[in-house]
Amino acid sequence: MKRICVYCGSSYGKLPAYTEAAKALGKVLTDHGMGLVYGGASVGIMGVVADAVLENGGEVVGVIPQAIADKEIAHTGLTALKVVPNMHERKAMMAEYSDGFIALPGGLGTMEELFEVWTWAQLGFHNKPCGLLNVAGYYDHLNAFISHAVDQEYVKAAHQETLLVSTEPNDLIEQMANYKPAPGSKWIGRDDL
Ligand code: AMP
């Protein structure tokens, strides 16, 4: 994996642990020789993870829509900043540039971005690993809900397992390096389409 896309909050969140985790992830990516692809903002833990990669000598590509470049305060010190016309192009470009995806704690934007690439994995649109860094139990309830969705037969257990979860960045990267896509997409083999 050459480049990892990190989705995370444009806020800092309540706990210092979130900022610490963003810094730690940035260092771990750089230690593994991996570049960062992210949303291009300087604010929140988005800015923290970007700064951590840059401070450790790594490469950072930011992708930001024109309309929110000012609002989110685009990071001016990146290796490359791509300004795109809209959110759809932002997410498509981030996905194309990356060999894997990690969500740190974040809000609605973070969750939407993670779920989009994870559903693309479920559909077999890509074979790249999706990881969740569960810092300070932030995603415990989400993981419990996904288990509930499996129990209620809306999500297959094999697809739940394609979201790699860890509390520790090095372990998450290792899981992602060993990732094997779920056999067949959600739709392959169905004859009722
Ligand atoms: P948040 O997790 O809400 O702080 O947002 C993190 C990132 O997601 C920011 O770069 C936002 O621009 C982006 N974002 C916010 N809303 C959306 C959305 N509806 N779709 C995709 N990305 C979004």
JSON list of C-alpha atoms in Angstrom, two decimals, residues 29-164:
[
{"chain": "A", "resi": 29, "resn": "LEU", "atom": "CA", "xyz": [1.86, 5.81, 8.00]},
{"chain": "A", "resi": 30, "resn": "THR", "atom": "CA", "xyz": [5.17, 7.59, 7.45]},
{"chain": "A", "resi": 31, "resn": "ASP", "atom": "CA", "xyz": [7.13, 4.86, 9.26]},
{"chain": "A", "resi": 32, "resn": "HIS", "atom": "CA", "xyz": [5.60, 2.38, 6.78]},
{"chain": "A", "resi": 33, "resn": "GLY", "atom": "CA", "xyz": [6.59, 4.60, 3.84]},
{"chain": "A", "resi": 34, "resn": "MET", "atom": "CA", "xyz": [2.95, 5.35, 3.06]},
{"chain": "A", "resi": 35, "resn": "GLY", "atom": "CA", "xyz": [1.61, 8.69, 1.91]},
{"chain": "A", "resi": 36, "resn": "LEU", "atom": "CA", "xyz": [-1.63, 10.28, 3.10]},
{"chain": "A", "resi": 37, "resn": "VAL", "atom": "CA", "xyz": [-4.67, 11.20, 1.02]},
{"chain": "A", "resi": 38, "resn": "TYR", "atom": "CA", "xyz": [-7.29, 13.22, 2.88]},
{"chain": "A", "resi": 39, "resn": "GLY", "atom": "CA", "xyz": [-9.83, 16.03, 2.59]},
{"chain": "A", "resi": 40, "resn": "GLY", "atom": "CA", "xyz": [-7.29, 18.86, 2.43]},
{"chain": "A", "resi": 41, "resn": "ALA", "atom": "CA", "xyz": [-8.38, 20.86, 5.47]},
{"chain": "A", "resi": 42, "resn": "SER", "atom": "CA", "xyz": [-6.11, 22.38, 8.13]},
{"chain": "A", "resi": 43, "resn": "VAL", "atom": "CA", "xyz": [-8.73, 22.20, 10.86]},
{"chain": "A", "resi": 44, "resn": "GLY", "atom": "CA", "xyz": [-9.72, 19.53, 13.38]},
{"chain": "A", "resi": 45, "resn": "ILE", "atom": "CA", "xyz": [-7.98, 16.19, 13.48]},
{"chain": "A", "resi": 46, "resn": "MET", "atom": "CA", "xyz": [-7.89, 16.36, 9.66]},
{"chain": "A", "resi": 47, "resn": "GLY", "atom": "CA", "xyz": [-5.20, 18.99, 10.06]},
{"chain": "A", "resi": 48, "resn": "VAL", "atom": "CA", "xyz": [-3.50, 17.04, 12.85]},
{"chain": "A", "resi": 49, "resn": "VAL", "atom": "CA", "xyz": [-3.04, 13.86, 10.80]},
{"chain": "A", "resi": 50, "resn": "ALA", "atom": "CA", "xyz": [-1.78, 15.86, 7.79]},
{"chain": "A", "resi": 51, "resn": "ASP", "atom": "CA", "xyz": [0.71, 17.81, 9.93]},
{"chain": "A", "resi": 52, "resn": "ALA", "atom": "CA", "xyz": [1.93, 14.59, 11.56]},
{"chain": "A", "resi": 53, "resn": "VAL", "atom": "CA", "xyz": [2.72, 13.01, 8.18]},
{"chain": "A", "resi": 54, "resn": "LEU", "atom": "CA", "xyz": [4.43, 16.20, 6.94]},
{"chain": "A", "resi": 55, "resn": "GLU", "atom": "CA", "xyz": [6.47, 16.59, 10.15]},
{"chain": "A", "resi": 56, "resn": "ASN", "atom": "CA", "xyz": [7.71, 13.02, 9.73]},
{"chain": "A", "resi": 57, "resn": "GLY", "atom": "CA", "xyz": [8.76, 13.69, 6.12]},
{"chain": "A", "resi": 58, "resn": "GLY", "atom": "CA", "xyz": [5.83, 11.96, 4.40]},
{"chain": "A", "resi": 59, "resn": "GLU", "atom": "CA", "xyz": [3.73, 13.01, 1.41]},
{"chain": "A", "resi": 60, "resn": "VAL", "atom": "CA", "xyz": [0.23, 14.40, 1.78]},
{"chain": "A", "resi": 61, "resn": "VAL", "atom": "CA", "xyz": [-2.32, 14.91, -0.98]},
{"chain": "A", "resi": 62, "resn": "GLY", "atom": "CA", "xyz": [-5.40, 16.92, -0.04]},
{"chain": "A", "resi": 63, "resn": "VAL", "atom": "CA", "xyz": [-8.57, 16.93, -2.13]},
{"chain": "A", "resi": 64, "resn": "ILE", "atom": "CA", "xyz": [-11.05, 19.70, -1.38]},
{"chain": "A", "resi": 65, "resn": "PRO", "atom": "CA", "xyz": [-14.12, 21.08, -3.18]},
{"chain": "A", "resi": 66, "resn": "GLN", "atom": "CA", "xyz": [-13.86, 24.76, -4.14]},
{"chain": "A", "resi": 67, "resn": "ALA", "atom": "CA", "xyz": [-17.02, 25.64, -2.23]},
{"chain": "A", "resi": 68, "resn": "ILE", "atom": "CA", "xyz": [-15.67, 24.43, 1.12]},
{"chain": "A", "resi": 69, "resn": "ALA", "atom": "CA", "xyz": [-12.01, 25.30, 0.60]},
{"chain": "A", "resi": 70, "resn": "ASP", "atom": "CA", "xyz": [-12.40, 28.58, 2.47]},
{"chain": "A", "resi": 71, "resn": "LYS", "atom": "CA", "xyz": [-14.88, 27.31, 5.01]},
{"chain": "A", "resi": 72, "resn": "GLU", "atom": "CA", "xyz": [-12.67, 24.41, 6.05]},
{"chain": "A", "resi": 73, "resn": "ILE", "atom": "CA", "xyz": [-9.51, 26.47, 5.67]},
{"chain": "A", "resi": 74, "resn": "ALA", "atom": "CA", "xyz": [-7.52, 24.53, 3.10]},
{"chain": "A", "resi": 75, "resn": "HIS", "atom": "CA", "xyz": [-4.10, 23.38, 4.29]},
{"chain": "A", "resi": 76, "resn": "THR", "atom": "CA", "xyz": [-1.47, 25.42, 2.43]},
{"chain": "A", "resi": 77, "resn": "GLY", "atom": "CA", "xyz": [1.57, 23.29, 3.28]},
{"chain": "A", "resi": 78, "resn": "LEU", "atom": "CA", "xyz": [0.68, 20.01, 1.58]},
{"chain": "A", "resi": 79, "resn": "THR", "atom": "CA", "xyz": [2.68, 18.11, -1.01]},
{"chain": "A", "resi": 80, "resn": "ALA", "atom": "CA", "xyz": [-0.29, 18.64, -3.34]},
{"chain": "A", "resi": 81, "resn": "LEU", "atom": "CA", "xyz": [-3.72, 20.23, -2.93]},
{"chain": "A", "resi": 82, "resn": "LYS", "atom": "CA", "xyz": [-6.35, 19.29, -5.51]},
{"chain": "A", "resi": 83, "resn": "VAL", "atom": "CA", "xyz": [-9.30, 21.68, -5.67]},
{"chain": "A", "resi": 84, "resn": "VAL", "atom": "CA", "xyz": [-12.26, 19.96, -7.29]},
{"chain": "A", "resi": 85, "resn": "PRO", "atom": "CA", "xyz": [-15.73, 21.20, -8.30]},
{"chain": "A", "resi": 86, "resn": "ASN", "atom": "CA", "xyz": [-17.85, 19.17, -5.91]},
{"chain": "A", "resi": 87, "resn": "MET", "atom": "CA", "xyz": [-18.03, 16.56, -3.15]},
{"chain": "A", "resi": 88, "resn": "HIS", "atom": "CA", "xyz": [-18.60, 13.64, -5.51]},
{"chain": "A", "resi": 89, "resn": "GLU", "atom": "CA", "xyz": [-15.39, 14.39, -7.41]},
{"chain": "A", "resi": 90, "resn": "ARG", "atom": "CA", "xyz": [-13.56, 14.82, -4.11]},
{"chain": "A", "resi": 91, "resn": "LYS", "atom": "CA", "xyz": [-14.56, 11.39, -2.86]},
{"chain": "A", "resi": 92, "resn": "ALA", "atom": "CA", "xyz": [-13.92, 9.70, -6.22]},
{"chain": "A", "resi": 93, "resn": "MET", "atom": "CA", "xyz": [-10.44, 11.25, -6.49]},
{"chain": "A", "resi": 94, "resn": "MET", "atom": "CA", "xyz": [-9.56, 10.35, -2.89]},
{"chain": "A", "resi": 95, "resn": "ALA", "atom": "CA", "xyz": [-10.62, 6.76, -3.54]},
{"chain": "A", "resi": 96, "resn": "GLU", "atom": "CA", "xyz": [-8.69, 6.51, -6.81]},
{"chain": "A", "resi": 97, "resn": "TYR", "atom": "CA", "xyz": [-5.45, 7.88, -5.34]},
{"chain": "A", "resi": 98, "resn": "SER", "atom": "CA", "xyz": [-5.54, 5.50, -2.35]},
{"chain": "A", "resi": 99, "resn": "ASP", "atom": "CA", "xyz": [-4.68, 1.86, -1.75]},
{"chain": "A", "resi": 100, "resn": "GLY", "atom": "CA", "xyz": [-6.70, 1.61, 1.46]},
{"chain": "A", "resi": 101, "resn": "PHE", "atom": "CA", "xyz": [-9.01, 3.64, 3.70]},
{"chain": "A", "resi": 102, "resn": "ILE", "atom": "CA", "xyz": [-8.98, 4.41, 7.42]},
{"chain": "A", "resi": 103, "resn": "ALA", "atom": "CA", "xyz": [-11.58, 6.25, 9.47]},
{"chain": "A", "resi": 104, "resn": "LEU", "atom": "CA", "xyz": [-10.48, 8.00, 12.63]},
{"chain": "A", "resi": 105, "resn": "PRO", "atom": "CA", "xyz": [-13.16, 9.51, 14.88]},
{"chain": "A", "resi": 106, "resn": "GLY", "atom": "CA", "xyz": [-15.25, 12.10, 13.10]},
{"chain": "A", "resi": 107, "resn": "GLY", "atom": "CA", "xyz": [-18.76, 13.33, 12.43]},
{"chain": "A", "resi": 108, "resn": "LEU", "atom": "CA", "xyz": [-21.32, 12.87, 9.69]},
{"chain": "A", "resi": 109, "resn": "GLY", "atom": "CA", "xyz": [-18.87, 13.59, 6.87]},
{"chain": "A", "resi": 110, "resn": "THR", "atom": "CA", "xyz": [-16.44, 10.98, 8.19]},
{"chain": "A", "resi": 111, "resn": "MET", "atom": "CA", "xyz": [-19.15, 8.35, 8.57]},
{"chain": "A", "resi": 112, "resn": "GLU", "atom": "CA", "xyz": [-20.59, 9.04, 5.14]},
{"chain": "A", "resi": 113, "resn": "GLU", "atom": "CA", "xyz": [-17.17, 8.74, 3.51]},
{"chain": "A", "resi": 114, "resn": "LEU", "atom": "CA", "xyz": [-16.33, 5.50, 5.33]},
{"chain": "A", "resi": 115, "resn": "PHE", "atom": "CA", "xyz": [-19.68, 3.92, 4.53]},
{"chain": "A", "resi": 116, "resn": "GLU", "atom": "CA", "xyz": [-19.40, 4.89, 0.88]},
{"chain": "A", "resi": 117, "resn": "VAL", "atom": "CA", "xyz": [-16.05, 3.16, 0.30]},
{"chain": "A", "resi": 118, "resn": "TRP", "atom": "CA", "xyz": [-17.09, 0.23, 2.49]},
{"chain": "A", "resi": 119, "resn": "THR", "atom": "CA", "xyz": [-20.26, -0.31, 0.43]},
{"chain": "A", "resi": 120, "resn": "TRP", "atom": "CA", "xyz": [-18.14, -0.09, -2.73]},
{"chain": "A", "resi": 121, "resn": "ALA", "atom": "CA", "xyz": [-16.05, -2.95, -1.27]},
{"chain": "A", "resi": 122, "resn": "GLN", "atom": "CA", "xyz": [-19.24, -4.91, -0.58]},
{"chain": "A", "resi": 123, "resn": "LEU", "atom": "CA", "xyz": [-20.29, -4.45, -4.20]},
{"chain": "A", "resi": 124, "resn": "GLY", "atom": "CA", "xyz": [-16.88, -5.50, -5.48]},
{"chain": "A", "resi": 125, "resn": "PHE", "atom": "CA", "xyz": [-16.21, -2.07, -7.04]},
{"chain": "A", "resi": 126, "resn": "HIS", "atom": "CA", "xyz": [-12.74, -2.14, -5.46]},
{"chain": "A", "resi": 127, "resn": "ASN", "atom": "CA", "xyz": [-10.62, -4.60, -3.49]},
{"chain": "A", "resi": 128, "resn": "LYS", "atom": "CA", "xyz": [-8.97, -2.10, -1.15]},
{"chain": "A", "resi": 129, "resn": "PRO", "atom": "CA", "xyz": [-9.07, -2.57, 2.63]},
{"chain": "A", "resi": 130, "resn": "CYS", "atom": "CA", "xyz": [-11.30, -0.41, 4.83]},
{"chain": "A", "resi": 131, "resn": "GLY", "atom": "CA", "xyz": [-10.20, 0.14, 8.43]},
{"chain": "A", "resi": 132, "resn": "LEU", "atom": "CA", "xyz": [-11.73, 1.71, 11.49]},
{"chain": "A", "resi": 133, "resn": "LEU", "atom": "CA", "xyz": [-9.46, 3.11, 14.19]},
{"chain": "A", "resi": 134, "resn": "ASN", "atom": "CA", "xyz": [-11.60, 2.83, 17.28]},
{"chain": "A", "resi": 135, "resn": "VAL", "atom": "CA", "xyz": [-10.03, 5.45, 19.53]},
{"chain": "A", "resi": 136, "resn": "ALA", "atom": "CA", "xyz": [-11.22, 5.58, 23.14]},
{"chain": "A", "resi": 137, "resn": "GLY", "atom": "CA", "xyz": [-14.24, 3.45, 22.26]},
{"chain": "A", "resi": 138, "resn": "TYR", "atom": "CA", "xyz": [-15.63, 6.17, 19.97]},
{"chain": "A", "resi": 139, "resn": "TYR", "atom": "CA", "xyz": [-17.00, 3.61, 17.50]},
{"chain": "A", "resi": 140, "resn": "ASP", "atom": "CA", "xyz": [-18.17, 0.98, 20.03]},
{"chain": "A", "resi": 141, "resn": "HIS", "atom": "CA", "xyz": [-21.85, 1.78, 19.46]},
{"chain": "A", "resi": 142, "resn": "LEU", "atom": "CA", "xyz": [-21.43, 1.80, 15.69]},
{"chain": "A", "resi": 143, "resn": "ASN", "atom": "CA", "xyz": [-19.76, -1.61, 15.79]},
{"chain": "A", "resi": 144, "resn": "ALA", "atom": "CA", "xyz": [-22.55, -2.89, 18.03]},
{"chain": "A", "resi": 145, "resn": "PHE", "atom": "CA", "xyz": [-25.13, -1.55, 15.60]},
{"chain": "A", "resi": 146, "resn": "ILE", "atom": "CA", "xyz": [-23.44, -3.24, 12.65]},
{"chain": "A", "resi": 147, "resn": "SER", "atom": "CA", "xyz": [-23.51, -6.51, 14.60]},
{"chain": "A", "resi": 148, "resn": "HIS", "atom": "CA", "xyz": [-27.23, -5.91, 15.14]},
{"chain": "A", "resi": 149, "resn": "ALA", "atom": "CA", "xyz": [-27.65, -5.39, 11.38]},
{"chain": "A", "resi": 150, "resn": "VAL", "atom": "CA", "xyz": [-25.91, -8.74, 10.80]},
{"chain": "A", "resi": 151, "resn": "ASP", "atom": "CA", "xyz": [-28.13, -10.38, 13.43]},
{"chain": "A", "resi": 152, "resn": "GLN", "atom": "CA", "xyz": [-31.20, -8.97, 11.67]},
{"chain": "A", "resi": 153, "resn": "GLU", "atom": "CA", "xyz": [-29.94, -10.32, 8.32]},
{"chain": "A", "resi": 154, "resn": "TYR", "atom": "CA", "xyz": [-29.48, -6.97, 6.56]},
{"chain": "A", "resi": 155, "resn": "VAL", "atom": "CA", "xyz": [-25.68, -7.27, 6.47]},
{"chain": "A", "resi": 156, "resn": "LYS", "atom": "CA", "xyz": [-23.77, -10.47, 5.79]},
{"chain": "A", "resi": 157, "resn": "ALA", "atom": "CA", "xyz": [-21.25, -11.50, 8.45]},
{"chain": "A", "resi": 158, "resn": "ALA", "atom": "CA", "xyz": [-18.63, -11.82, 5.69]},
{"chain": "A", "resi": 159, "resn": "HIS", "atom": "CA", "xyz": [-19.20, -8.17, 4.77]},
{"chain": "A", "resi": 160, "resn": "GLN", "atom": "CA", "xyz": [-19.02, -7.01, 8.38]},
{"chain": "A", "resi": 161, "resn": "GLU", "atom": "CA", "xyz": [-15.62, -8.68, 8.55]},
{"chain": "A", "resi": 162, "resn": "THR", "atom": "CA", "xyz": [-14.37, -6.59, 5.63]},
{"chain": "A", "resi": 163, "resn": "LEU", "atom": "CA", "xyz": [-14.35, -3.57, 7.95]},
{"chain": "A", "resi": 164, "resn": "LEU", "atom": "CA", "xyz": [-11.07, -4.06, 9.79]}
]
